[in-house]
Short mmCIF file of the C-alpha atoms (twelve columns), coordinates in Angstrom:
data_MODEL
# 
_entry.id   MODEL 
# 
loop_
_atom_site.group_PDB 
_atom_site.id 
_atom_site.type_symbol 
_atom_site.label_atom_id 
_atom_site.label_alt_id 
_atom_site.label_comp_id 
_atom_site.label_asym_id 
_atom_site.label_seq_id 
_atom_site.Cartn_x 
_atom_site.Cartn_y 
_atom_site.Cartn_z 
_atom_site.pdbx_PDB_model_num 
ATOM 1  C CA . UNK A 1  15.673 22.201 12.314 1 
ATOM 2  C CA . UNK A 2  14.032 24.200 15.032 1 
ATOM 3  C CA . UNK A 3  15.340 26.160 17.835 1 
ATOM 4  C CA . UNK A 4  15.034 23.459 20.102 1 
ATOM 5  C CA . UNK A 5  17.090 20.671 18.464 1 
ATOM 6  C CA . UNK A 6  19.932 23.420 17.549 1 
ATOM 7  C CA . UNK A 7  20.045 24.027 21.507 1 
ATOM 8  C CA . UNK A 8  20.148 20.426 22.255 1 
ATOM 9  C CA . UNK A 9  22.995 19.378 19.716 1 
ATOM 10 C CA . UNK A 10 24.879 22.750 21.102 1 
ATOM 11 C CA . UNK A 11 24.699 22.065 24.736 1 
ATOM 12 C CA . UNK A 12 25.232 18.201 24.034 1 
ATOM 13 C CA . UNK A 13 28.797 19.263 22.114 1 
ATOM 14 C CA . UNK A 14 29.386 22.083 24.619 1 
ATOM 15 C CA . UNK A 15 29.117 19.398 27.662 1 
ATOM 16 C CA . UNK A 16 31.203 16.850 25.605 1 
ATOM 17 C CA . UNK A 17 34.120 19.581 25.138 1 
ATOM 18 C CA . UNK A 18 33.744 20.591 29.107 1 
ATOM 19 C CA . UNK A 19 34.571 16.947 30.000 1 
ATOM 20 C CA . UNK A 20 37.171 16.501 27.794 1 
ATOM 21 C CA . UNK A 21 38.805 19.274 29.118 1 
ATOM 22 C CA . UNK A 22 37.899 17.933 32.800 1 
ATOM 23 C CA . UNK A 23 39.803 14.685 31.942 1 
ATOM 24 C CA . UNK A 24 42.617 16.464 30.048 1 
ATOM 25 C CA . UNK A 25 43.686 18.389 33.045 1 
ATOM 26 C CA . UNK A 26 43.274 15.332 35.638 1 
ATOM 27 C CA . UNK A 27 45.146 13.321 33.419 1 
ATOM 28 C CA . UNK A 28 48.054 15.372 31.715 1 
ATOM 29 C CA . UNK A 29 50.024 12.083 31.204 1 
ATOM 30 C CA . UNK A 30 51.243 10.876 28.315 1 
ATOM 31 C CA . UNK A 31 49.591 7.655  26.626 1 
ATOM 32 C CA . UNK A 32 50.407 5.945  23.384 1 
ATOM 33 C CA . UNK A 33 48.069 3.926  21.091 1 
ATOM 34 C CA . UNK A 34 48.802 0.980  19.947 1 
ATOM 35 C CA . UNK A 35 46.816 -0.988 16.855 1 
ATOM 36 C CA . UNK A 36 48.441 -4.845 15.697 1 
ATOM 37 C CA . UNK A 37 52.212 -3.536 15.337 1 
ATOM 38 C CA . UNK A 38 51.449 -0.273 14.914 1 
ATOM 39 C CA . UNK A 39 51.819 3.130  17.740 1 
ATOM 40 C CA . UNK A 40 51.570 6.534  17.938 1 
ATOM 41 C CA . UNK A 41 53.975 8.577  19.564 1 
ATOM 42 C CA . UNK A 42 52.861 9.861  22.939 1 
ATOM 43 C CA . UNK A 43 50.454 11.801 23.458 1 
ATOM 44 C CA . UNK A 44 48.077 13.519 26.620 1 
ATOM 45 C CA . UNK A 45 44.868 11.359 27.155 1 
ATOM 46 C CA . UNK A 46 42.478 14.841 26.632 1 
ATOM 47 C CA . UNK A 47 44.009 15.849 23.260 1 
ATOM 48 C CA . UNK A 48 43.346 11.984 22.042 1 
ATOM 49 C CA . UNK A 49 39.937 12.295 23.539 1 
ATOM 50 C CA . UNK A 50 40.109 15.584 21.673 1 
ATOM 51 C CA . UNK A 51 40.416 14.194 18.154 1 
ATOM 52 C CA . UNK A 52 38.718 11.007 18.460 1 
ATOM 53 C CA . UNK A 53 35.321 12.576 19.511 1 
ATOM 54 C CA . UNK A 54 36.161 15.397 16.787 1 
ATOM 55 C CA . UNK A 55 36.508 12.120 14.061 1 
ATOM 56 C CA . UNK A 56 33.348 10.665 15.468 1 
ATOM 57 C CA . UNK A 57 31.244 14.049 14.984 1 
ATOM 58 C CA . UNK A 58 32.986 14.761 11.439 1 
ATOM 59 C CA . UNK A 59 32.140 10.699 10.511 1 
ATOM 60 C CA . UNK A 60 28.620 11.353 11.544 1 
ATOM 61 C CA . UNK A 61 28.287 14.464 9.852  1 
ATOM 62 C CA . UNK A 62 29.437 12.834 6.897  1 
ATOM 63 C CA . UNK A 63 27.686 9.910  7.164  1 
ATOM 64 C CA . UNK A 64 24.381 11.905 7.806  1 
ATOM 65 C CA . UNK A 65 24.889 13.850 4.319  1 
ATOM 66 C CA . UNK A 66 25.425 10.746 2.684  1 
ATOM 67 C CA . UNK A 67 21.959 9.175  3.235  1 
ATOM 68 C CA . UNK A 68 20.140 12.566 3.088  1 
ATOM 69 C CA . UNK A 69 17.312 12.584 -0.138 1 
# 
């Protein structure tokens, strides 16, 4: 990859974190997910963004090294 693309993913993932941490601290209440009969426990809305964009970038990562030749 060049230069440029490695800035671009950085500042893309640095921007992502900033407004996840934005959100976190507007919203410091509790929330609770909740899938057919199943729920988490409660947790703050910016550590759930937290993970979930963390899971997205891992699945893509994987997925990406899946399909390489």
């Amino acid at each position: 990859m060049t230069r440029l693309s490695l800035l671009l993913i950085s500042s893309l993932i640095a921007l992502w974190v900033v407004a996840i941490a934005m959100l976190a601290v507007q919203n410091a209440s509790a929330v609770s997910v909740q899938f057919l009969v199943l729920a988490s426990v409660p947790i703050p809305l910016g550590t759930l963004m937290a993970f979930s964009g963390a899971l997205g970038l891992l699945t893509g990562a994987i997925a990406i090294a899946i399909t390489a030749k």
